[in-house]
Coordinates of C-alpha atoms and ligand atoms in Angstrom, one line a residue:
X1 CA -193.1 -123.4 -15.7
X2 CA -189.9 -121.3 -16.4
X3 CA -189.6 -122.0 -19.8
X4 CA -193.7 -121.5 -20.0
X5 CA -192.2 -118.0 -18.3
X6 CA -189.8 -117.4 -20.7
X7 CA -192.1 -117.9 -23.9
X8 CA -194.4 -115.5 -22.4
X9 CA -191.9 -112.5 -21.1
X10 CA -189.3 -113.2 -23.8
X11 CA -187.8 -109.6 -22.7
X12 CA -187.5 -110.0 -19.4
X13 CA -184.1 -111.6 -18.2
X14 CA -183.5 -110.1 -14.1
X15 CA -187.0 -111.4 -13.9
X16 CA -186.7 -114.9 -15.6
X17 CA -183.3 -114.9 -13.1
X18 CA -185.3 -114.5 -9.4
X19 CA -188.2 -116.9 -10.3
X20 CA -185.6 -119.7 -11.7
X21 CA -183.6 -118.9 -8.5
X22 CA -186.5 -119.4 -6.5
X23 CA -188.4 -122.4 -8.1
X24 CA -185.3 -124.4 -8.2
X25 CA -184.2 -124.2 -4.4
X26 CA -187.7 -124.6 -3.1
X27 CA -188.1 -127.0 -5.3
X28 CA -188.1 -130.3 -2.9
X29 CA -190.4 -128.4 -0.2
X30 CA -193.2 -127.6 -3.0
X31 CA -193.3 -131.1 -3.5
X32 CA -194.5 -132.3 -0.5
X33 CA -197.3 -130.3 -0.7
X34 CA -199.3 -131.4 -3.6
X35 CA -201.9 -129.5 -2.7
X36 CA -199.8 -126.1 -3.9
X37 CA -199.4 -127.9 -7.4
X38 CA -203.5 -128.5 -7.6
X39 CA -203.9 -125.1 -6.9
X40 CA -201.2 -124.0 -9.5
X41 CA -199.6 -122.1 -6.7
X42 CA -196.4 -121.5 -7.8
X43 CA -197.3 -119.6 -11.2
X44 CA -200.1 -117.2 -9.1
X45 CA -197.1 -116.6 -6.7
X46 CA -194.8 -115.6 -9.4
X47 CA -196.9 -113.5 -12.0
X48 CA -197.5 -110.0 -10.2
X49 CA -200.9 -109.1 -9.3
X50 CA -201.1 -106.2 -11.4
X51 CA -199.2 -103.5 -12.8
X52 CA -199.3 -100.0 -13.6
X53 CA -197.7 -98.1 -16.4
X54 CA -197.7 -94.0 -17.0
X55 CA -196.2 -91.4 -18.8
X56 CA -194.4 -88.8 -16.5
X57 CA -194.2 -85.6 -18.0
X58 CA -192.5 -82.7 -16.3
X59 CA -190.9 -79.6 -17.2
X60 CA -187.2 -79.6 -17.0
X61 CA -185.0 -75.8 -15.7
X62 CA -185.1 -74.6 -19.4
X63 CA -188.6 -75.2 -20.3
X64 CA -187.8 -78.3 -21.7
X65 CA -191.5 -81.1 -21.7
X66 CA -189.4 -84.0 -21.0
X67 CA -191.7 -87.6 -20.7
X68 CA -190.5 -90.4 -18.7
X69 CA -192.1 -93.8 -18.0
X70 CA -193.4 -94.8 -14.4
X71 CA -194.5 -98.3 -12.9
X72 CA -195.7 -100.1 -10.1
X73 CA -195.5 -103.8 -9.6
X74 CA -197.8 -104.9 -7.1
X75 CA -197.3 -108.1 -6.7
X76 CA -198.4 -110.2 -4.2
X77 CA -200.8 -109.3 -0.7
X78 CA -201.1 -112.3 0.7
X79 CA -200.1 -111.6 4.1
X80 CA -200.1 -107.9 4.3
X81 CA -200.4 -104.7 2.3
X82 CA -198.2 -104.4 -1.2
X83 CA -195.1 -102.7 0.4
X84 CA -191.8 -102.1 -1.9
X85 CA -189.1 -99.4 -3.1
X86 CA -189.1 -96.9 -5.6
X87 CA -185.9 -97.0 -7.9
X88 CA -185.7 -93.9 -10.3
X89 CA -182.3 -95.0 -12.3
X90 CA -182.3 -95.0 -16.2
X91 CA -181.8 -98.6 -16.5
X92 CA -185.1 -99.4 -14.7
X93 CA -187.5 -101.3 -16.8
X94 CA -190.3 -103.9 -16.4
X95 CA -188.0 -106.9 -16.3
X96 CA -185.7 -105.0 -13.2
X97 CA -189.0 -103.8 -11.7
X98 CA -190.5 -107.0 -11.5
X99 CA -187.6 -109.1 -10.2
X100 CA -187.3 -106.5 -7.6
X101 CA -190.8 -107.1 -6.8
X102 CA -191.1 -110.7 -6.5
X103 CA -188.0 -111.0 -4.5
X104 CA -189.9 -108.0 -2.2
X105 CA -192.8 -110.5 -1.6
X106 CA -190.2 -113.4 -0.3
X107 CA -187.9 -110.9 1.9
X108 CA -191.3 -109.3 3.4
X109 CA -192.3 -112.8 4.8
X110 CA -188.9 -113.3 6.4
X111 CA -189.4 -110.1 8.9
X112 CA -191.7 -111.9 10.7
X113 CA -193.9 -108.7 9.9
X114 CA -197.2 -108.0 7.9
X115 CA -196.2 -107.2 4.6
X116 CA -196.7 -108.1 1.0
X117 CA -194.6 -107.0 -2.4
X118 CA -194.3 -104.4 -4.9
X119 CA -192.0 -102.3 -6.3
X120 CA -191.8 -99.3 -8.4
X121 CA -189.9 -96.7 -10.4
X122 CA -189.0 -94.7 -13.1
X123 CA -186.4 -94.3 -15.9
X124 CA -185.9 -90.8 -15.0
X125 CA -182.3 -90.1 -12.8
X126 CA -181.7 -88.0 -10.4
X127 CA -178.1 -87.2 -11.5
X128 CA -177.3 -84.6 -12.9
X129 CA -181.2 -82.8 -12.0
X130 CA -181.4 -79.4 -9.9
X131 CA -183.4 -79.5 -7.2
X132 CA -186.3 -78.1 -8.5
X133 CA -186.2 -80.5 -11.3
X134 CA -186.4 -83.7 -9.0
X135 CA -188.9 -82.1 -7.3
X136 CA -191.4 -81.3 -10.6
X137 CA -190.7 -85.2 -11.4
X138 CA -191.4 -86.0 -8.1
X139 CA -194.4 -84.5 -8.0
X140 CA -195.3 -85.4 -11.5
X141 CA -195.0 -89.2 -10.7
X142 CA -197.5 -88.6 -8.2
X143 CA -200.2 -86.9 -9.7
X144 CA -200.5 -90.1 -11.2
X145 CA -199.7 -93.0 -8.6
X146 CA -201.2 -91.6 -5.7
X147 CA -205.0 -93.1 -6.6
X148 CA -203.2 -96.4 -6.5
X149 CA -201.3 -96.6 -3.2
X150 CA -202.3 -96.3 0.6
X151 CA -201.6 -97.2 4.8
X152 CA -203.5 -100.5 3.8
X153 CA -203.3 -100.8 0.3
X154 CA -200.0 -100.2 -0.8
X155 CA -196.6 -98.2 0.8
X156 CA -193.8 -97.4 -1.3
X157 CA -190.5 -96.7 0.0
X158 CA -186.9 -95.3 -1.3
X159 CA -184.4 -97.7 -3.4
X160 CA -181.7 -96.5 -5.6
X161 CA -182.1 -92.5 -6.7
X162 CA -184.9 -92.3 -4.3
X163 CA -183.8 -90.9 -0.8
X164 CA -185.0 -89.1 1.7
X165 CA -185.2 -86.2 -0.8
X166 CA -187.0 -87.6 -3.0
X167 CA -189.5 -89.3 -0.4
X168 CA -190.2 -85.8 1.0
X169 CA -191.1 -84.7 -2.4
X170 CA -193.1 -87.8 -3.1
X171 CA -194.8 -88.1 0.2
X172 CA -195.7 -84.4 -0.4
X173 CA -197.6 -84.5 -3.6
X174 CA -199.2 -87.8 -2.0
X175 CA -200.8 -85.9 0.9
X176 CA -201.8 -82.9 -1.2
X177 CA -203.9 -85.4 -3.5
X178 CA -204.9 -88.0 -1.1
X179 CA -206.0 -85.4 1.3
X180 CA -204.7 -87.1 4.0
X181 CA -201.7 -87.2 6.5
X182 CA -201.3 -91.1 7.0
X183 CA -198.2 -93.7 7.1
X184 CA -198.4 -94.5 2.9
X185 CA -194.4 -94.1 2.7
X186 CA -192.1 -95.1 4.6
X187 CA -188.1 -93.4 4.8
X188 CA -190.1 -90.5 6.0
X189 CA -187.9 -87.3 7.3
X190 CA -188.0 -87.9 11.3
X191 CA -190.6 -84.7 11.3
X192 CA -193.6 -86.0 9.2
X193 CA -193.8 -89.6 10.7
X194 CA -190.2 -91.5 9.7
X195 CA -189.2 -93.5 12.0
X196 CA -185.8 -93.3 13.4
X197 CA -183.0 -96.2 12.3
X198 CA -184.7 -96.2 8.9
X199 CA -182.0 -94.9 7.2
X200 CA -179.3 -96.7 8.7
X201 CA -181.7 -100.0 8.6
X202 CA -180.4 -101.9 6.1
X203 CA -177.1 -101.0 6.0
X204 CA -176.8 -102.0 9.9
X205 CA -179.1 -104.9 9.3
X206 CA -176.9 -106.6 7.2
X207 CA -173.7 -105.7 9.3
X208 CA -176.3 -107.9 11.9
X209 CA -176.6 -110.6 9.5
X210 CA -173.0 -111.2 8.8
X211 CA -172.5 -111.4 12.6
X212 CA -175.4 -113.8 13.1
X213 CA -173.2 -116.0 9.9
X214 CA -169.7 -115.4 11.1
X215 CA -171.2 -116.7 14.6
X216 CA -172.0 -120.1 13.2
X217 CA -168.4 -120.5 12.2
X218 CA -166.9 -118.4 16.0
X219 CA -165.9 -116.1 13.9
X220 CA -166.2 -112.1 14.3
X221 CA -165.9 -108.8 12.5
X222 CA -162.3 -107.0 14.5
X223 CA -159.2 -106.4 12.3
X224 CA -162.0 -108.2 8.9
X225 CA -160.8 -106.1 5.6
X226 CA -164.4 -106.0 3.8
X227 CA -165.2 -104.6 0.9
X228 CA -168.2 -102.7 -0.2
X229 CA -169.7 -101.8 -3.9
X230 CA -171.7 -98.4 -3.7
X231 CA -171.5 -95.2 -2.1
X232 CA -175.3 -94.9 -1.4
X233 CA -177.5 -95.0 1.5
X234 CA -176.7 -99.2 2.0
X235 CA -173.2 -98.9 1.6
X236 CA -172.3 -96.0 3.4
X237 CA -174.2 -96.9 6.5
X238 CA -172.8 -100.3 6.2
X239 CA -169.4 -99.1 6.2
X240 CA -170.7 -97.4 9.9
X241 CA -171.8 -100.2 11.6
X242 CA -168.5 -102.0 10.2
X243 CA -166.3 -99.1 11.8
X244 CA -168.3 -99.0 14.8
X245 CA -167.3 -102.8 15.5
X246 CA -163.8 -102.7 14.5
X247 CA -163.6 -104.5 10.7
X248 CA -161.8 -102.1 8.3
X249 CA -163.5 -100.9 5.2
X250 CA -161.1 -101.6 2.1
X251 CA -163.2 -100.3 -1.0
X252 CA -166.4 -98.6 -1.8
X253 CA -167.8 -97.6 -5.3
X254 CA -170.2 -95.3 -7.5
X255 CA -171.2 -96.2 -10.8
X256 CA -167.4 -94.7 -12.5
X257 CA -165.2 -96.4 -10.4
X258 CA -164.2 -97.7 -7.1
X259 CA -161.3 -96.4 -4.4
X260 CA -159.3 -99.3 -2.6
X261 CA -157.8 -98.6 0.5
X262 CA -156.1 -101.2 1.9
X263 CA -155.6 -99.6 5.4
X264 CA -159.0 -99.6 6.4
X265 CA -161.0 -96.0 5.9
X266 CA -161.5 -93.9 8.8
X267 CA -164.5 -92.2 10.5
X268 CA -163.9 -88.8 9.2
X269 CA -163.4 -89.9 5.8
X270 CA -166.6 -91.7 5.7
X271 CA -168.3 -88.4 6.7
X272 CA -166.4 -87.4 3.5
X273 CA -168.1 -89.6 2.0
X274 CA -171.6 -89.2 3.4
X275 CA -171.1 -85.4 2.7
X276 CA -170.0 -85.8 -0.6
X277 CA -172.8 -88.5 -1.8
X278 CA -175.8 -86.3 -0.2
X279 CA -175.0 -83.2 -0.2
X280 CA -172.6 -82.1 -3.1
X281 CA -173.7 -85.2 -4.6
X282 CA -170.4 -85.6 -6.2
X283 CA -168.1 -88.9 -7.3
X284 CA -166.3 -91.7 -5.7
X285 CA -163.3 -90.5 -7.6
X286 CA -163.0 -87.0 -5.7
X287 CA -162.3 -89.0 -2.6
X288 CA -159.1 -90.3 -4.2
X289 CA -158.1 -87.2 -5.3
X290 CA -158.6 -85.9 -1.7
X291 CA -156.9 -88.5 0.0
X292 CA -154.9 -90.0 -2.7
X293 CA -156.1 -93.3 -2.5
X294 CA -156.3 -95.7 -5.3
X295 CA -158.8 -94.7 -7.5
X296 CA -160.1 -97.9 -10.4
X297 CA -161.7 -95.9 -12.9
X298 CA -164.6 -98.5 -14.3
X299 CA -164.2 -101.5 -12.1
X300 CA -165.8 -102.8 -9.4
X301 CA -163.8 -103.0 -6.1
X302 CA -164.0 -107.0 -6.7
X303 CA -160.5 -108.2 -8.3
X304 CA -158.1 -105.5 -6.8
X305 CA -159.5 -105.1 -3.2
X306 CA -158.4 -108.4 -1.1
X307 CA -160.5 -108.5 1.4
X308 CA -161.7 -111.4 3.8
X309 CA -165.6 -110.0 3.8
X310 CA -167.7 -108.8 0.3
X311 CA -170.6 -106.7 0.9
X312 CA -172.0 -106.0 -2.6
X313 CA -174.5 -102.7 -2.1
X314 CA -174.9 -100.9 -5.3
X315 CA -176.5 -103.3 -8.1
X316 CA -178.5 -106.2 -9.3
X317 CA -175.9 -108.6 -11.6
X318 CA -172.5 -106.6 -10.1
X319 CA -170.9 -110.0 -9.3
X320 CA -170.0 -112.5 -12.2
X321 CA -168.2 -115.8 -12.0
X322 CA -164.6 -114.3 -12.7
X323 CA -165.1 -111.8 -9.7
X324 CA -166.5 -114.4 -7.5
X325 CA -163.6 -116.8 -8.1
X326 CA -160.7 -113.8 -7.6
X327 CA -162.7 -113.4 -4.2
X328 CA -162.7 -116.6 -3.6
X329 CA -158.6 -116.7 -4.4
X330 CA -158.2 -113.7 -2.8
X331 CA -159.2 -115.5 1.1
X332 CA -162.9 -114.1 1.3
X333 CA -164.6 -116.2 3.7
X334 CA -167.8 -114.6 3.4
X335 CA -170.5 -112.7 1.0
X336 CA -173.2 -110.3 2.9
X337 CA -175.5 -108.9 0.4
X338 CA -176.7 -105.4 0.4
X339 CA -177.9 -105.4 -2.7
X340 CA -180.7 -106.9 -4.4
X341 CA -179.8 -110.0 -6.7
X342 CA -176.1 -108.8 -7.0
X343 CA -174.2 -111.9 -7.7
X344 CA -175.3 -113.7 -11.0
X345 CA -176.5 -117.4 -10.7
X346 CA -172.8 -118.4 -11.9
X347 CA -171.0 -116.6 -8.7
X348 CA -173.5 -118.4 -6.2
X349 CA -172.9 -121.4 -7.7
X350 CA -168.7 -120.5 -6.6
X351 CA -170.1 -119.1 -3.8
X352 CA -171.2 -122.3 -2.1
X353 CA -169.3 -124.6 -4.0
X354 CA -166.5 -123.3 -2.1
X355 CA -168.5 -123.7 1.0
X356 CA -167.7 -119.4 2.1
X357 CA -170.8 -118.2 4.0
X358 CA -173.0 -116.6 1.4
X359 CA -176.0 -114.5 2.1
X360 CA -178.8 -113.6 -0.2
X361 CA -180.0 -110.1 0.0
X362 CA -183.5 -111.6 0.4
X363 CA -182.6 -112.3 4.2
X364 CA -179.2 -110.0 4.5
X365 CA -181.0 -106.5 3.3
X366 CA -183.8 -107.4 4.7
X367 CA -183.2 -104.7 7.7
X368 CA -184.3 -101.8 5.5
X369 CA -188.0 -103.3 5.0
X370 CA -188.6 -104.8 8.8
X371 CA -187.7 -100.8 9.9
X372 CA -190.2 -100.0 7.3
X373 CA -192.8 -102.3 8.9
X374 CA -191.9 -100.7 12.3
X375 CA -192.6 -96.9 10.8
X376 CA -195.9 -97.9 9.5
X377 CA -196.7 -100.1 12.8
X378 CA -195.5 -96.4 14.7
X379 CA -197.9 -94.0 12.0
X380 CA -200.7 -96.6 12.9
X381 CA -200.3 -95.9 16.7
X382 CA -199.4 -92.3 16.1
X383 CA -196.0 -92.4 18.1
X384 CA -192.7 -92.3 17.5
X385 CA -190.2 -95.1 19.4
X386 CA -186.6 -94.2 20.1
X387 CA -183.6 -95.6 18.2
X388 CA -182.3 -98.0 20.6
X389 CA -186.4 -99.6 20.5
X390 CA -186.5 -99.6 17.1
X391 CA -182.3 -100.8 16.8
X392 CA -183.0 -103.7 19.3
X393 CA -186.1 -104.7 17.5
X394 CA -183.9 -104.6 14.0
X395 CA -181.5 -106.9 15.3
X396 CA -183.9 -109.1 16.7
X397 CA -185.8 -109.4 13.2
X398 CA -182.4 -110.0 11.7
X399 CA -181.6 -112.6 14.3
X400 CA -185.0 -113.9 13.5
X401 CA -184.3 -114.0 9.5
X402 CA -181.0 -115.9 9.9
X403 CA -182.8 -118.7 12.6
X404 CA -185.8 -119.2 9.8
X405 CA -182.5 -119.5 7.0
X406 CA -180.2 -122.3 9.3
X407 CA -183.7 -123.8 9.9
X408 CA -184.5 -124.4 6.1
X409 CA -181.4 -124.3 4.7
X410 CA -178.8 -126.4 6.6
X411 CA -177.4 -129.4 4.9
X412 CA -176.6 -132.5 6.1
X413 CA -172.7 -131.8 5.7
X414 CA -173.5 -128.9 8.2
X415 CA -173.5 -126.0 5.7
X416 CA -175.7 -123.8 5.7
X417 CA -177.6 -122.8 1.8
X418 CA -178.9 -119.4 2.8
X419 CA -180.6 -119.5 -0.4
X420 CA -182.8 -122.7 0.3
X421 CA -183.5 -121.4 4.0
X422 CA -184.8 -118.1 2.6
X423 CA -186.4 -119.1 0.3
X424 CA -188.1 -122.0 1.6
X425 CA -188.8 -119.9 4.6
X426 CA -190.3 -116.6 2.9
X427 CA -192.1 -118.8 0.3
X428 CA -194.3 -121.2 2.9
X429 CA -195.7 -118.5 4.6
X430 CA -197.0 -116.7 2.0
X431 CA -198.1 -120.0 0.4
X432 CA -200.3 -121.3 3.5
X433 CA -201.9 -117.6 3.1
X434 CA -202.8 -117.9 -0.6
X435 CA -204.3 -121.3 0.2
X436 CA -206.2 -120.1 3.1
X437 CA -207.5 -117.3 0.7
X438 CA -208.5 -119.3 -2.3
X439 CA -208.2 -119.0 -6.4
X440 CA -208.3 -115.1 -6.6
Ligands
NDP501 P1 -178.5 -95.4 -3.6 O1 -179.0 -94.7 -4.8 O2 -178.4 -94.6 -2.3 O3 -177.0 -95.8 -4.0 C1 -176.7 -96.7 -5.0 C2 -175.2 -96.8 -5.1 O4 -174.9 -97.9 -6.1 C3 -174.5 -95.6 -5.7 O5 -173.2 -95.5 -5.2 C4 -174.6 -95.8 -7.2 O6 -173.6 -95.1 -7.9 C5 -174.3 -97.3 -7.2 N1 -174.9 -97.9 -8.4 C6 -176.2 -97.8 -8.8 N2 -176.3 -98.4 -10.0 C7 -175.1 -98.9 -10.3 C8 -174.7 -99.6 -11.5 N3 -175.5 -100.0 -12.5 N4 -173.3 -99.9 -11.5 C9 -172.5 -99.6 -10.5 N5 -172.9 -98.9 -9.4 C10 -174.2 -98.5 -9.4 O7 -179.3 -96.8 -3.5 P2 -179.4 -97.7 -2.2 O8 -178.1 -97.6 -1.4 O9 -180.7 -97.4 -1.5 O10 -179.5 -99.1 -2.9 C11 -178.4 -99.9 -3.2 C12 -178.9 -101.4 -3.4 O11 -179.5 -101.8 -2.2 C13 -180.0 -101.6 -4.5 O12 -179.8 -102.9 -5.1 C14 -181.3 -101.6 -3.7 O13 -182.3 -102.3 -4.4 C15 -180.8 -102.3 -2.4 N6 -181.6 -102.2 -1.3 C16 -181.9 -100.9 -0.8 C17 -182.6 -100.7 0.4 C18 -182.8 -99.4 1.0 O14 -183.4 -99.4 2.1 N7 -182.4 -98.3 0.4 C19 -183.3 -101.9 1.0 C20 -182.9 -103.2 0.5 C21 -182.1 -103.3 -0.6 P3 -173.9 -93.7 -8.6 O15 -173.9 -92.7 -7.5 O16 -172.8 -93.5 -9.6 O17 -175.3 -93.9 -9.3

């Protein structure tokens, strides 16, 4: 089937990665169902349902008609409504897009909650853009993919360059078109329906995750040196929850470069950092020249910043091999991803063949989407819980993830493949659904 895949989306390689990824490790499980195979299972679950393509146009500060491209991927509804990000970033593309969407559909089943996947975006970034000008795209993107999205049909959310800014402006336009006030995005502001935790959500859920993992090993996180790519919502409200129990955060990152400091950060100069990222929305670099920190202009904080925890939170693809193996050599015992897809196929292959707890984001990021669930679950019932509800109930979905992953994925040698358990988890429920459901 994947090289049936590859003939037919010749141009797509993130996407080509997550379905070999997946096929392969759920490979023995799919097999003792030959029913699936009869019912050609596997290829419905990994070609999206549908997908939309627009132009955006909008009208940059100087008068400038500037076009962009939009999408939505919705990809599979088995078990609930499409739900899934929106990444504006001028890499994004079909192939990104619909990795990021099929991946959505397996991490949605792990929550435990009633969700299927999508995903969406945009090649137009934010960086760099007034206000006003992410605004007029905003609301440009809108006009256009409001008539496809809905409480029940299908609620997009933020994801790289999409914030709680952008959301606003989104969820704006939405209403104004929909003419309605109803729970169709989630990492809504706290006054129009968000639900609170949701930005810290997946940040703090996989700060959860890691815990559940270091457990299995009576391990924990005071005095760990972890480092973290990114600077964005994941990573910096990772770096909180670390803080809050102790570890020390040794490196964080923006696109340019990344600072290394090998002392741990502190609490105030994280609020640097949150102040810097969201409201000046400057670079990684001025916190080195504030501080005087290291500063590695281009790199990733992988090779330089010995750490004994990696929590990768900016990228798809940001680990190779080579910086999985100086990890590896530097003493890190154990990979928590933030990220989606963030270490290539050759790095999980180190990854567990040096036997270091390794999470995929699938079931480590999966925080950010069960908080989601619990906003929409909140704008159904019109109320609003309060953060320790809706913290207790993360970290018992997180608990919950990492169960259904030791379930699946242990190994008769005791270790743990967190890839097998997710996937094998996240693919059989939304299997038994499509069976139940028929040929559609
Ligand atoms: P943000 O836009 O808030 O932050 C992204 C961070 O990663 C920024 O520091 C950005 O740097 C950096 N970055 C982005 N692209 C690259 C690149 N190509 N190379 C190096 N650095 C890069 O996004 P989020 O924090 O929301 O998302 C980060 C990751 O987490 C993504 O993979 C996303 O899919 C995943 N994720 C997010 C969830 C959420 O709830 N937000 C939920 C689950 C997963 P710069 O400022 O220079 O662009």
């Amino acid at each position: 089937m994947i090289s049936d895949l590859k003939r037919r989306f010749p141009h797509e390689p993130e996407y080509i990665q997550a379905v070999e990824e997946v096929v392969t490790s759920i490979e023995e499980a799919y097999n003792e169902h030959p029913e699936f195979e009869r019912y050609n299972l596997i290829e419905r679950l990994c070609i999206p349902d549908r997908i939309y393509t627009f132009r955006v146009s909008w009208v940059d500060d100087k008068g400038n008609v500037r076009n962009n491209m939009g999408y939505r991927i919705q990809h599979n509804n088995a078990i609930g409504p499409y739900k899934g990000g929106v990444r504006f970033h001028s890499s994004v593309n079909l192939s990104i897009l619909k990795f990021l969407a099929f991946e959505q559909t397996f991490k949605n089943s792990l929550t435990t909650l009633a969700m299927g996947g999508a995903k969406g975006g945009s090649d137009f970034s934010p960086r760099g853009k007034s206000d006003m000008e992410v605004m007029r795209f905003c609301q440009a993107f809108m006009t256009e993919l409001w008539r496809h999205i809905g409480p029940d049909t299908d609620v997009p959310a933020g994801d790289i360059g999409v914030g709680g800014r952008e959301v606003g402006y989104m969820y704006g336009m939405y209403k104004k078109m929909a003419l309605e006030f109803t729970g169709t995005f989630t990492g809504k502001g706290l006054e129009f329906g968000g639900s609170k935790i949701r930005p810290e959500a997946t940040g703090y859920g996989n700060v959860y995750f890691l815990l559940e993992m270091l457990k299995t090993r009576g391990l924990d996180l005071w005095g760990k040196r972890v480092a973290i790519s990114g600077s964005g919502n994941v990573a910096t409200y990772t770096a909180e929850k670390l803080l809050e129990l102790g570890a020390k955060v040794v490196s964080m990152s923006d696109s340019d470069g990344s600072i290394y400091v090998p002392e741990g950060i502190t609490r105030e100069q994280l609020d640097y950092i949150f102040k810097l990222k969201n409201i000046y929305r400057g670079r990684i670099r001025e916190f080195a020249e504030e501080y005087g920190c290291q500063y590695f202009e281009g790199e990733r904080p992988w090779h330089h910043a010995v750490c004994d925890i990696a929590m990768p939170s900016a990228t798809q693809n940001e680990i190779d091999g080579d910086d999985a193996r100086a990890l590896i050599a530097n003493g890190c015992i154990a990979v928590s991803e933030g990220a989606n897809m963030p270490s290539t196929p050759e790095a999980i292959r180190e990854f567990q063949a040096a036997h270091i707890l390794y999470a995929p984001g699938k079931a480590a990021n999966a925080g950010g989407v069960s908080v989601s669930g619990l906003e929409m679950a909140q704008n159904s019932q019109k109320l609003n819980w309060s953060s320790e509800e809706v913290d207790r109930k993360l970290k018992e979905i997180m608990t919950d993830i990492h169960n259904q992953c030791v379930k699946y994925g242990k190994e008769s040698d005791g270790y743990i493949n967190y890839v097998r358990g997710a996937n094998v988890a996240g693919f059989m429920k939304v299997a038994k659904a499509m069976m139940a459901q028929g040929v559609l």
